[in-house]
CSV table of C-alpha atoms in Angstrom, one decimal:
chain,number,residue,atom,x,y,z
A,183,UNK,CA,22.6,27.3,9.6
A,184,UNK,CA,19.1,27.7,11.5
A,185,UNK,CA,16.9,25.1,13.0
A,186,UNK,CA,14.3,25.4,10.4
A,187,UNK,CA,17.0,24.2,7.4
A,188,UNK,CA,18.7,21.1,9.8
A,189,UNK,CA,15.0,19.5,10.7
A,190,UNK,CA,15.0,18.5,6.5
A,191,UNK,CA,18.0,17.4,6.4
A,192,UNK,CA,17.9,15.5,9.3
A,193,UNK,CA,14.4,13.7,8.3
A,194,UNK,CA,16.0,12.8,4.9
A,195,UNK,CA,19.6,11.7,6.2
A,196,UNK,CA,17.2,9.3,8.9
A,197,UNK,CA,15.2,8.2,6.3
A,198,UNK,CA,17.9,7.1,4.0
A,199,UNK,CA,20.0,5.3,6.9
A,200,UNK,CA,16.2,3.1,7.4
A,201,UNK,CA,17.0,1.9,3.6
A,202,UNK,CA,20.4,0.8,3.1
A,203,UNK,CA,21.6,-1.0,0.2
A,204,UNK,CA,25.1,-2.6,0.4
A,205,UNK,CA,27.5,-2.5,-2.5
A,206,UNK,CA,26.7,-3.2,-5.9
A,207,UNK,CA,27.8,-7.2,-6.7
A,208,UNK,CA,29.7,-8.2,-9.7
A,209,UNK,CA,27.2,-9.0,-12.9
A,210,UNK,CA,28.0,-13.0,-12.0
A,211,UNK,CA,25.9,-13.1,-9.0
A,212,UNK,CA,23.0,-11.4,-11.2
A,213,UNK,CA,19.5,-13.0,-10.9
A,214,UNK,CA,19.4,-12.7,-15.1
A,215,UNK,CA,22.7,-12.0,-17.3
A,216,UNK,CA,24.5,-8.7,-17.9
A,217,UNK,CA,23.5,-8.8,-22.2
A,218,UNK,CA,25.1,-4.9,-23.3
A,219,UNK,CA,27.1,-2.3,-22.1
A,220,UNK,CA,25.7,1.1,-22.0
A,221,UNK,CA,26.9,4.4,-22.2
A,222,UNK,CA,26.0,6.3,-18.7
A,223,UNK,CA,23.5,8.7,-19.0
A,224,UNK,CA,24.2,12.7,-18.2
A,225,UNK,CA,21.3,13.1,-16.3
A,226,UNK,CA,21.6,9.7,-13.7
A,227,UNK,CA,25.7,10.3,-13.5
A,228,UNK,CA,26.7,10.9,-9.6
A,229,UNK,CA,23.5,10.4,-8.6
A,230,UNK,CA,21.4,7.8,-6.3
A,231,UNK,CA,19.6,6.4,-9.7
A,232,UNK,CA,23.1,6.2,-11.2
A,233,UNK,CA,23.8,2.6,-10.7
A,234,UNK,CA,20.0,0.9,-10.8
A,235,UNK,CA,19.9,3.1,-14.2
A,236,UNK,CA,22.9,1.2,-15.1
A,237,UNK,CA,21.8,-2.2,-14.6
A,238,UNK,CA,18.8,-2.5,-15.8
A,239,UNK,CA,20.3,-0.7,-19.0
A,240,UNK,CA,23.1,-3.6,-19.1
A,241,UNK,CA,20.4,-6.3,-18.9
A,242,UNK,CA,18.1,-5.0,-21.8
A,243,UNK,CA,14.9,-4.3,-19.0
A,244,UNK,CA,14.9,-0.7,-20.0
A,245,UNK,CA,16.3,2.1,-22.2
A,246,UNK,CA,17.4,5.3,-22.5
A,247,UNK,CA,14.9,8.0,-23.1
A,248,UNK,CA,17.9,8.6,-25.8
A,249,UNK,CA,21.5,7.4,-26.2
A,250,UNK,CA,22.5,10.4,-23.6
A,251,UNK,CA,19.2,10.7,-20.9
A,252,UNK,CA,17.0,8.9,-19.3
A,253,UNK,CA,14.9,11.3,-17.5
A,254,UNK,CA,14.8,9.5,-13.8
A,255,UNK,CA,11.6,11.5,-12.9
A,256,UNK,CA,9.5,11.0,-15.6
A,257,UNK,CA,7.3,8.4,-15.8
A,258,UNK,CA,6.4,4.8,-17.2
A,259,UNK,CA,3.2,4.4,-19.3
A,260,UNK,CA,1.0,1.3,-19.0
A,261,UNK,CA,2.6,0.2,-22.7
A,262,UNK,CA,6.4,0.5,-21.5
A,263,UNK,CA,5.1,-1.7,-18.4
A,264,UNK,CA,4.2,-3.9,-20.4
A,265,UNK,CA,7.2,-4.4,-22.5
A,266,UNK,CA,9.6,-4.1,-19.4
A,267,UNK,CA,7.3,-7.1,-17.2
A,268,UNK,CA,7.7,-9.5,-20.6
A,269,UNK,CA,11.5,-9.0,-21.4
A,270,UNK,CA,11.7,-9.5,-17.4
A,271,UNK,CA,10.1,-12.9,-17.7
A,272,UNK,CA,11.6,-13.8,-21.0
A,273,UNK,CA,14.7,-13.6,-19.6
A,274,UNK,CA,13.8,-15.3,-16.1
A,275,UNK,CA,12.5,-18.1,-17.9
A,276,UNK,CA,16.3,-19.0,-19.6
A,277,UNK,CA,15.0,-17.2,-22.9
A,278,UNK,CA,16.8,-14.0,-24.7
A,279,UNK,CA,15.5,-11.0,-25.5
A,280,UNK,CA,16.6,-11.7,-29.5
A,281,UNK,CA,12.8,-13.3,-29.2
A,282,UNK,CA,11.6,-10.2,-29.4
A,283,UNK,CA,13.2,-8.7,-32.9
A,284,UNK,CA,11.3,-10.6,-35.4
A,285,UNK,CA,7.9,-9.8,-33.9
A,286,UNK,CA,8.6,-6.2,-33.5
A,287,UNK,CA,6.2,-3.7,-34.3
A,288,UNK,CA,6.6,0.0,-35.1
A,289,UNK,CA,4.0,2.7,-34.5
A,290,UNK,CA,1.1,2.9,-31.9
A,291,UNK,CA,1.1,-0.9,-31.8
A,292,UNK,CA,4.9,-1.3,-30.9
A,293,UNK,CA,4.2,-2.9,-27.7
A,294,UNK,CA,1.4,-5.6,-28.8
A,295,UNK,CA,3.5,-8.4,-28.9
A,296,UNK,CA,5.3,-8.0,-25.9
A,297,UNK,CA,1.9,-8.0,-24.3
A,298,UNK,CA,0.7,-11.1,-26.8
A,299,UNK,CA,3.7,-12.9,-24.6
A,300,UNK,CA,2.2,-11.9,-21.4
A,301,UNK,CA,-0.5,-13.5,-22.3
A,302,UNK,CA,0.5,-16.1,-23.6
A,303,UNK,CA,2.9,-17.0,-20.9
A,304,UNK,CA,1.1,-15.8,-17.9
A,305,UNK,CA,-2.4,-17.3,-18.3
A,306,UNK,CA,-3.8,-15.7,-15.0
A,307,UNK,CA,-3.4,-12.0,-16.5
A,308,UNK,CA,-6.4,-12.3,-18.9
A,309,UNK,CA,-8.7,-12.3,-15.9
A,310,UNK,CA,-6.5,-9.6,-14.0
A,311,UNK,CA,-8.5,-6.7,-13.8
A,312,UNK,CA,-5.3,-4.9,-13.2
A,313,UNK,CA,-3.7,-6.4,-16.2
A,314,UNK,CA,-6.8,-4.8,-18.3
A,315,UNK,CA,-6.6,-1.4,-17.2
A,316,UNK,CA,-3.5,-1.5,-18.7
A,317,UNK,CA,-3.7,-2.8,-22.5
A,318,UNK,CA,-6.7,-1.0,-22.1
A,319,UNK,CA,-4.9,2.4,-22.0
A,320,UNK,CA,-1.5,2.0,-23.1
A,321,UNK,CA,-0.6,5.3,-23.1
A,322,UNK,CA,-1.6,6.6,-19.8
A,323,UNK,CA,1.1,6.4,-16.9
A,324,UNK,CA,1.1,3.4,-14.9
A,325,UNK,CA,0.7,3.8,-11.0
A,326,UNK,CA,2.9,2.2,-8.4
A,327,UNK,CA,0.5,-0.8,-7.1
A,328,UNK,CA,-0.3,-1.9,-10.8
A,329,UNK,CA,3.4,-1.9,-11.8
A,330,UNK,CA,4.0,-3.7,-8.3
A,331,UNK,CA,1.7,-6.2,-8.9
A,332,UNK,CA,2.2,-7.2,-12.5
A,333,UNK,CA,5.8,-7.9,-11.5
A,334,UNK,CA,4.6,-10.3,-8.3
A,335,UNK,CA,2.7,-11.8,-11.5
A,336,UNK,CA,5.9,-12.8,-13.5
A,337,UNK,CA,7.9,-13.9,-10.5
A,338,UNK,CA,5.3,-16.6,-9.3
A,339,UNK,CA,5.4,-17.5,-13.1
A,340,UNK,CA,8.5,-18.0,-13.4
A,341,UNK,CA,9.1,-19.5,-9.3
A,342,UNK,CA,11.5,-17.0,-8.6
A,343,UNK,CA,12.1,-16.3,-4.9
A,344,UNK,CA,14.8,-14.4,-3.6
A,345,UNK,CA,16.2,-14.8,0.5
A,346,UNK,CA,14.3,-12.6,3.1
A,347,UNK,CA,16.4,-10.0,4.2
A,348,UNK,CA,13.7,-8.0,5.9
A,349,UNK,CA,10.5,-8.7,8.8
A,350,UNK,CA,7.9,-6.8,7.1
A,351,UNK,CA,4.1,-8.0,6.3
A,352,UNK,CA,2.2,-4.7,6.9
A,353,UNK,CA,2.9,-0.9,5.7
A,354,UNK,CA,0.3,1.3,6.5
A,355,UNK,CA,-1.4,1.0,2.8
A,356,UNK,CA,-0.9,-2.6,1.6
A,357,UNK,CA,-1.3,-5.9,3.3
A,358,UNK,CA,-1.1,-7.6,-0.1
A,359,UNK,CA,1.7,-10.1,1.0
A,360,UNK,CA,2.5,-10.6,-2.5
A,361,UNK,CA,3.8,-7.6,-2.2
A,362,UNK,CA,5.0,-6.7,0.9
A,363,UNK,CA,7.1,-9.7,0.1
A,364,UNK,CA,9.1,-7.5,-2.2
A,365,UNK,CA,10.2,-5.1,1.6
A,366,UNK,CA,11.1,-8.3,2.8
A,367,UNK,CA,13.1,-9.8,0.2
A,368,UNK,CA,14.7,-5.6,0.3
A,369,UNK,CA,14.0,-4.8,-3.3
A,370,UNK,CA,11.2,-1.8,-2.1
A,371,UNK,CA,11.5,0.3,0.4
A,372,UNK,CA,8.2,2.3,0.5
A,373,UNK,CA,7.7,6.2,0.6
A,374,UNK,CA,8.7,7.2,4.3
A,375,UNK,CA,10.1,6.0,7.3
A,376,UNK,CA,6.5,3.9,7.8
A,377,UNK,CA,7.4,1.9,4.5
A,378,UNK,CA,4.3,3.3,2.6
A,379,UNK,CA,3.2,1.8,-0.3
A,380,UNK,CA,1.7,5.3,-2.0
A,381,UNK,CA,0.0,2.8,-4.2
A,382,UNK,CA,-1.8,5.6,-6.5
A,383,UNK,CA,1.0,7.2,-7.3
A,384,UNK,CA,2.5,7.6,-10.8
A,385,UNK,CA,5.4,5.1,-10.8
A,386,UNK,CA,8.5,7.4,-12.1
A,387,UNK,CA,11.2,5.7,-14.0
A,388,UNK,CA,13.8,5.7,-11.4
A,389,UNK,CA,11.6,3.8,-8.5
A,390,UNK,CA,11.2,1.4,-11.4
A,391,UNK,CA,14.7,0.9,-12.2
A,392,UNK,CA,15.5,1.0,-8.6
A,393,UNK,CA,12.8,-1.8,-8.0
A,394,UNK,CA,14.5,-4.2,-11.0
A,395,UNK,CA,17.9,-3.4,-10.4
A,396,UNK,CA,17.8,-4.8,-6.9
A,397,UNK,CA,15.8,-7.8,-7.8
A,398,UNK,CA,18.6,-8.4,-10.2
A,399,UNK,CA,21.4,-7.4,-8.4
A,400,UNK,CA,22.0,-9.0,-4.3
A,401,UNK,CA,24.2,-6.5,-3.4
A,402,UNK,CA,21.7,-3.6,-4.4
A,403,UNK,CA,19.0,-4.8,-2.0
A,404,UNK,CA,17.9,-2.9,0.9
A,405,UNK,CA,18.3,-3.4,5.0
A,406,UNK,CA,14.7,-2.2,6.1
A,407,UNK,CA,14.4,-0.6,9.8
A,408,UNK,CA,10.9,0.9,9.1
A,409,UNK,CA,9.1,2.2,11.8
A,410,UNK,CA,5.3,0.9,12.6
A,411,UNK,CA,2.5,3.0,12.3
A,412,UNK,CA,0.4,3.0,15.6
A,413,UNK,CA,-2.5,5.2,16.0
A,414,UNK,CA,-3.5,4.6,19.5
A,415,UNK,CA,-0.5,5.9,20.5
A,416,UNK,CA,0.0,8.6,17.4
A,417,UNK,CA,-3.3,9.9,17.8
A,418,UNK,CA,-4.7,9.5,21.5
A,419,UNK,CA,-1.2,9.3,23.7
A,420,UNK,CA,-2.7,5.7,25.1
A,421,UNK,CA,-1.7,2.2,24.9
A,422,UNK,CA,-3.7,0.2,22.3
A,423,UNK,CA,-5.2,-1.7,25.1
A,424,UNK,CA,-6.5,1.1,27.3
A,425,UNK,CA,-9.8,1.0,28.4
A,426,UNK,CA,-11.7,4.1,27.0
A,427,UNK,CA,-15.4,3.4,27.2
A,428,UNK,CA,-17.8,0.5,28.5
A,429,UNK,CA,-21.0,0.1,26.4
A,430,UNK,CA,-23.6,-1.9,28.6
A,431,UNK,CA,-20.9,-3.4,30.6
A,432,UNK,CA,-18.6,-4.2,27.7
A,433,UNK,CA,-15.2,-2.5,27.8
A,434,UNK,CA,-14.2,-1.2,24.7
A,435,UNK,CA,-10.0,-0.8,24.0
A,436,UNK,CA,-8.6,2.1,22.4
A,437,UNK,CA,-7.3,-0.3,19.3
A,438,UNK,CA,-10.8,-1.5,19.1
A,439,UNK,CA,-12.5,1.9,19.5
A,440,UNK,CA,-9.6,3.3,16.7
A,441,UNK,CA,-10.6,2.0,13.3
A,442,UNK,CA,-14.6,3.7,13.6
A,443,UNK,CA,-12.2,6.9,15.4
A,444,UNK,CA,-10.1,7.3,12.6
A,445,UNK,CA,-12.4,6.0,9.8
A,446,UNK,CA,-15.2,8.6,11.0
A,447,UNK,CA,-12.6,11.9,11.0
A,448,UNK,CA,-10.9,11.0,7.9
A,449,UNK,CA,-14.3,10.8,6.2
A,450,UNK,CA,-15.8,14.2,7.5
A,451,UNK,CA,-11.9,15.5,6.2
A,452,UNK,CA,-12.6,14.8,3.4
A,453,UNK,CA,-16.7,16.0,3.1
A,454,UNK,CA,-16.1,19.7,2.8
A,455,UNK,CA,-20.5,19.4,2.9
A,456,UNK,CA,-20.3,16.9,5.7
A,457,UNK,CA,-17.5,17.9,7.8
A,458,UNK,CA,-20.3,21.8,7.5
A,459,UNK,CA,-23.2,19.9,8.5
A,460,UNK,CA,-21.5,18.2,11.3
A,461,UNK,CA,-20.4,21.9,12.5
A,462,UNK,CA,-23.9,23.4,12.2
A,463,UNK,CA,-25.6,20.3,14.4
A,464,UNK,CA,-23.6,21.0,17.5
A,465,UNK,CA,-21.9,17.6,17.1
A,466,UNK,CA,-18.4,16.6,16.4
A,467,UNK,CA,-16.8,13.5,14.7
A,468,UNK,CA,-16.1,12.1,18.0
A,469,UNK,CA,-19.8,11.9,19.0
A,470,UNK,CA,-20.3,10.4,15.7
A,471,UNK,CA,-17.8,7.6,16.3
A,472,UNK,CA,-19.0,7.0,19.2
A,473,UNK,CA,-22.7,6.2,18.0
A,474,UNK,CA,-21.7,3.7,15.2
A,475,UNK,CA,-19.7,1.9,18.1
A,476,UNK,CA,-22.4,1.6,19.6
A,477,UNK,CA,-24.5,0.9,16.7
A,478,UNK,CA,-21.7,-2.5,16.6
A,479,UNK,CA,-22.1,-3.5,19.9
A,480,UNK,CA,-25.8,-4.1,19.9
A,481,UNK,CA,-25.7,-5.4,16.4
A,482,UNK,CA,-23.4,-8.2,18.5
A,483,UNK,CA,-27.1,-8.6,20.6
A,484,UNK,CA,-29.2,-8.2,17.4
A,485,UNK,CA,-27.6,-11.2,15.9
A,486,UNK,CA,-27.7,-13.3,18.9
A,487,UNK,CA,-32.0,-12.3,18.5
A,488,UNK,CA,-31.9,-13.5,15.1
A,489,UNK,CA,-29.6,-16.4,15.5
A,490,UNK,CA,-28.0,-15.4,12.9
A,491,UNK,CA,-24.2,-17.5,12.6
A,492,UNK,CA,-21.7,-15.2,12.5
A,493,UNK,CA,-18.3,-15.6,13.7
A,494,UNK,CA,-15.0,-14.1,14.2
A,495,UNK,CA,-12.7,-14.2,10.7
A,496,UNK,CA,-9.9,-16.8,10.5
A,497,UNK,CA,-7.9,-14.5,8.7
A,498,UNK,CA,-4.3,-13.5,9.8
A,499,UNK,CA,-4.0,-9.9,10.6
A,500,UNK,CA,-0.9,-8.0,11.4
A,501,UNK,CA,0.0,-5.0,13.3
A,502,UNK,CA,0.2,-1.7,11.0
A,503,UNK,CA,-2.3,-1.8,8.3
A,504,UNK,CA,-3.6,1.4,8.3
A,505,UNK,CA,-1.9,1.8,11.2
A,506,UNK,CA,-4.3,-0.2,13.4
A,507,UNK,CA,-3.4,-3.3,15.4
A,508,UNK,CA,-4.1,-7.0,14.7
A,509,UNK,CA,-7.1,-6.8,17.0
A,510,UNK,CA,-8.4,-3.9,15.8
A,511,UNK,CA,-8.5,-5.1,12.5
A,512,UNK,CA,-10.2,-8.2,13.7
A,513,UNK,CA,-12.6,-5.8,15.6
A,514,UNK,CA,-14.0,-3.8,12.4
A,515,UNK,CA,-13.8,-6.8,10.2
A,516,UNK,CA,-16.3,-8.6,12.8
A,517,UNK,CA,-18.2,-5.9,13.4
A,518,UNK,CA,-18.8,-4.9,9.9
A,519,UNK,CA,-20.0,-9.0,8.7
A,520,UNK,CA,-22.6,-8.3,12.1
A,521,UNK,CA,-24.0,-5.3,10.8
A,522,UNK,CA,-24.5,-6.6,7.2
A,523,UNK,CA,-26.0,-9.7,8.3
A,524,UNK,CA,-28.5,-7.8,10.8
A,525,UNK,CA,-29.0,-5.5,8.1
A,526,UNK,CA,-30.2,-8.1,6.3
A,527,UNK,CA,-32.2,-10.4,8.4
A,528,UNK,CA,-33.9,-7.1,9.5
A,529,UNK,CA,-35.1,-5.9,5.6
A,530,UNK,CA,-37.4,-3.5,6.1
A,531,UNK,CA,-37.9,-3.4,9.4
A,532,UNK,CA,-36.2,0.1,11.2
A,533,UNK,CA,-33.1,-0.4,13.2
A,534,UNK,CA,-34.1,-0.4,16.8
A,535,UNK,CA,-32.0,2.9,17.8
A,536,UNK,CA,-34.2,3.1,21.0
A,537,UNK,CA,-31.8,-0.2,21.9
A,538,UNK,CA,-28.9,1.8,21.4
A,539,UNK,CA,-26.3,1.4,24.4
A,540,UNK,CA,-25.9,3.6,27.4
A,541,UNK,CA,-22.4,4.9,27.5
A,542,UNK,CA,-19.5,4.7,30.3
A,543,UNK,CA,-16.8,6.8,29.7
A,544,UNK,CA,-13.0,5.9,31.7
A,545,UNK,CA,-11.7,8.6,33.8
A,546,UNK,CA,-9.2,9.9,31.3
A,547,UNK,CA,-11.3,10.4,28.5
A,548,UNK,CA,-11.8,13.9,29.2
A,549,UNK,CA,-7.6,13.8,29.1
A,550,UNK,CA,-7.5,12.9,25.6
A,551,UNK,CA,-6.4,15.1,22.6
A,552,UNK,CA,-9.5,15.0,20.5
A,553,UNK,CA,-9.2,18.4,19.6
A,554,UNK,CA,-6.2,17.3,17.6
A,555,UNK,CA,-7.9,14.9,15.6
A,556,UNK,CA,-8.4,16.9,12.5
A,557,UNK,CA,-4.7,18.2,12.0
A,558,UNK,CA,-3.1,14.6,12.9
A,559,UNK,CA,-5.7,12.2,10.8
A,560,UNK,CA,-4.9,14.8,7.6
A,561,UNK,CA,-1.7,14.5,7.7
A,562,UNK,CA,-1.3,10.5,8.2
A,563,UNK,CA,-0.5,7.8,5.3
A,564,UNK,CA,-3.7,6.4,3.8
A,565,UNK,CA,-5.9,8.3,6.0
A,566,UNK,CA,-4.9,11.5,5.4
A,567,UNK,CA,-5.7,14.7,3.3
A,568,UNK,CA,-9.0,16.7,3.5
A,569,UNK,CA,-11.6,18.2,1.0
């Protein structure tokens, strides 16, 4: 066998030993009760759907697409979201599912009641926005994040918490803690070995049963090793705090300089117009991230002039959001409050560009890979793609 059919297999044999569930527990140590037995479907036998297929079948969550299939890649539609999530917290609430047969419907309207008890139960989804896009379109396929957050929905609800199995509270595309508590509690895994969220994406009917059946079942849930995503490093070869440039005597790190870096290329990959323009002035997205840095540093100045009171955020960030660190984070978040508030206090008046900094750049800038930058921002989770 050649080198070019081992690399696959190795990347999927390392990214299934990052997830590992242990073995299936006996229907006793359930989170809700085992309420029918099934038949096992033709299409899920021997497979790694088999069992989360099975128990979620067994506790009345899901069905068959028929009495033989249940088409693991297909996927879910807002509607069958819908009636999943309220059986889910019927059933986590001490109710039965028999609640359900008298106020059955048939036809396009089949799944009306189950979101009337939604409603009814969950007070909070009638200003969801989420919730609304989908009743709104109940037959249009549900994506990952909305699925993901409906279910955090029901469990607060309900109060359920499950034991953290896992230290996880950033994947490159979601720092929604309500969320990422489902990685550390080892019911989701994310998409590769970064945990990512791939939040967009059509939710298929086995990462849904997958999701459920290890919420229900303890010994279904999954040990995490997930690598962090780090940019500095990934991108530039540097430690994140490496000195790369000094504007006006202010040093600037490489985990501060990364978000405008990686913001800046990822936008021009994805301007096919942009990314020409850029080409035809003789300027590259380098030079452009480099002039809204130091558009931020002498906003810092600007609002000092003004006196305008703006401060560093409070809030908790953690390493790997979009692959940036905590500080980095903090960085843009600042930065971006400064420039809206000199933006503001300014109106009318032109930005003073003439103020702009003078730039210093360290000794091993001319080192770094920035001819790279195009390939390696493409291909990264959240950032990536291109026109």
């Amino acid at each position: 066998m050649g080198k070019s059919r081992l690399l696959p297999l190795c990347l999927a044999l390392a990214l299934l030993c990052a997830c590992l569930p242990a073995k299936a527990s006996e229907p006793s140590d359930w989170l809700i009760p085992k309420t029918r037995d099934y038949r096992a479907f033709t299409d899920t036998a021997g497979t790694i759907c088999e069992s989360a297929a099975a128990t979620c079948c067994e506790t009345g969550l899901m069905d068959g697409v028929d009495s033989r299939h249940f088409l693991p890649e297909n996927g879910l539609t807002a509607a069958q979201i819908i009636v999943i999530s309220a059986r889910l917290h019927r059933l986590l609430s001490g109710g039965s599912l028999v609640y359900f047969e008298p106020i059955s419907q048939k036809g396009a309207g089949w799944w009306t009641p189950y979101d009337d008890y939604l409603r009814g139960q969950v007070p909070a989804l009638e200003e969801a926005e989420f919730y609304s896009s989908l009743y709104q379109a109940p037959t249009a396929f549900c994506r990952r994040e909305t699925f993901f957050r409906l279910l955090a929905a029901v469990l607060e609800d309900t109060g359920t918490v499950l034991p953290e199995k896992n230290s996880v509270f950033a994947v490159p595309d979601c720092d929604n803690q309500h969320i990422l508590r489902f990685y550390r509690w080892g019911i989701l895994g994310g998409k590769d070995a970064y945990g990512t969220l791939a939040g967009d994406a059509a939710l298929s009917r086995a990462a849904a049963a997958a999701l459920l059946a290890r919420l229900i079942d303890p010994g279904q849930r999954l040990e995490l090793e997930l690598k962090q995503l780090e940019l500095c490093q990934k991108l530039l070869g540097v430690d994140p705090e490496t000195v790369l440039l000094t504007l006006d005597g202010q040093a600037v790190t490489a985990e501060e300089f990364m978000p405008t870096l990686v913001g800046t290329v990822s936008a021009y990959n994805h301007s096919r117009f942009g990314s020409m323009a850029l080409e035809q002035s003789g300027r590259t997205e380098v030079d452009e991230a480099v002039d809204a840095l130091r558009r931020q540093v002498l906003c810092q100045t600007l609002a000092q002039e003004l006196e305008l009171n703006i401060t560093p955020s409070n809030t908790l960030y953690f390493d790997g959001y979009q692959g940036l660190t905590a500080v980095g984070q903090s960085w843009r978040e600042y930065h971006q409050r400064l420039s809206s508030g000199v933006s503001e206090a300014l109106g009318k008046a032109p930005f003073p560009k003439e103020r702009l900094p003078g730039v210093k750049y360290a000794g091993l800038w001319d080192t770094l890979p920035f001819s790279d930058l195009f390939w390696k921002v493409a291909a990264l989770p959240y950032w990536g793609g291109t026109f």
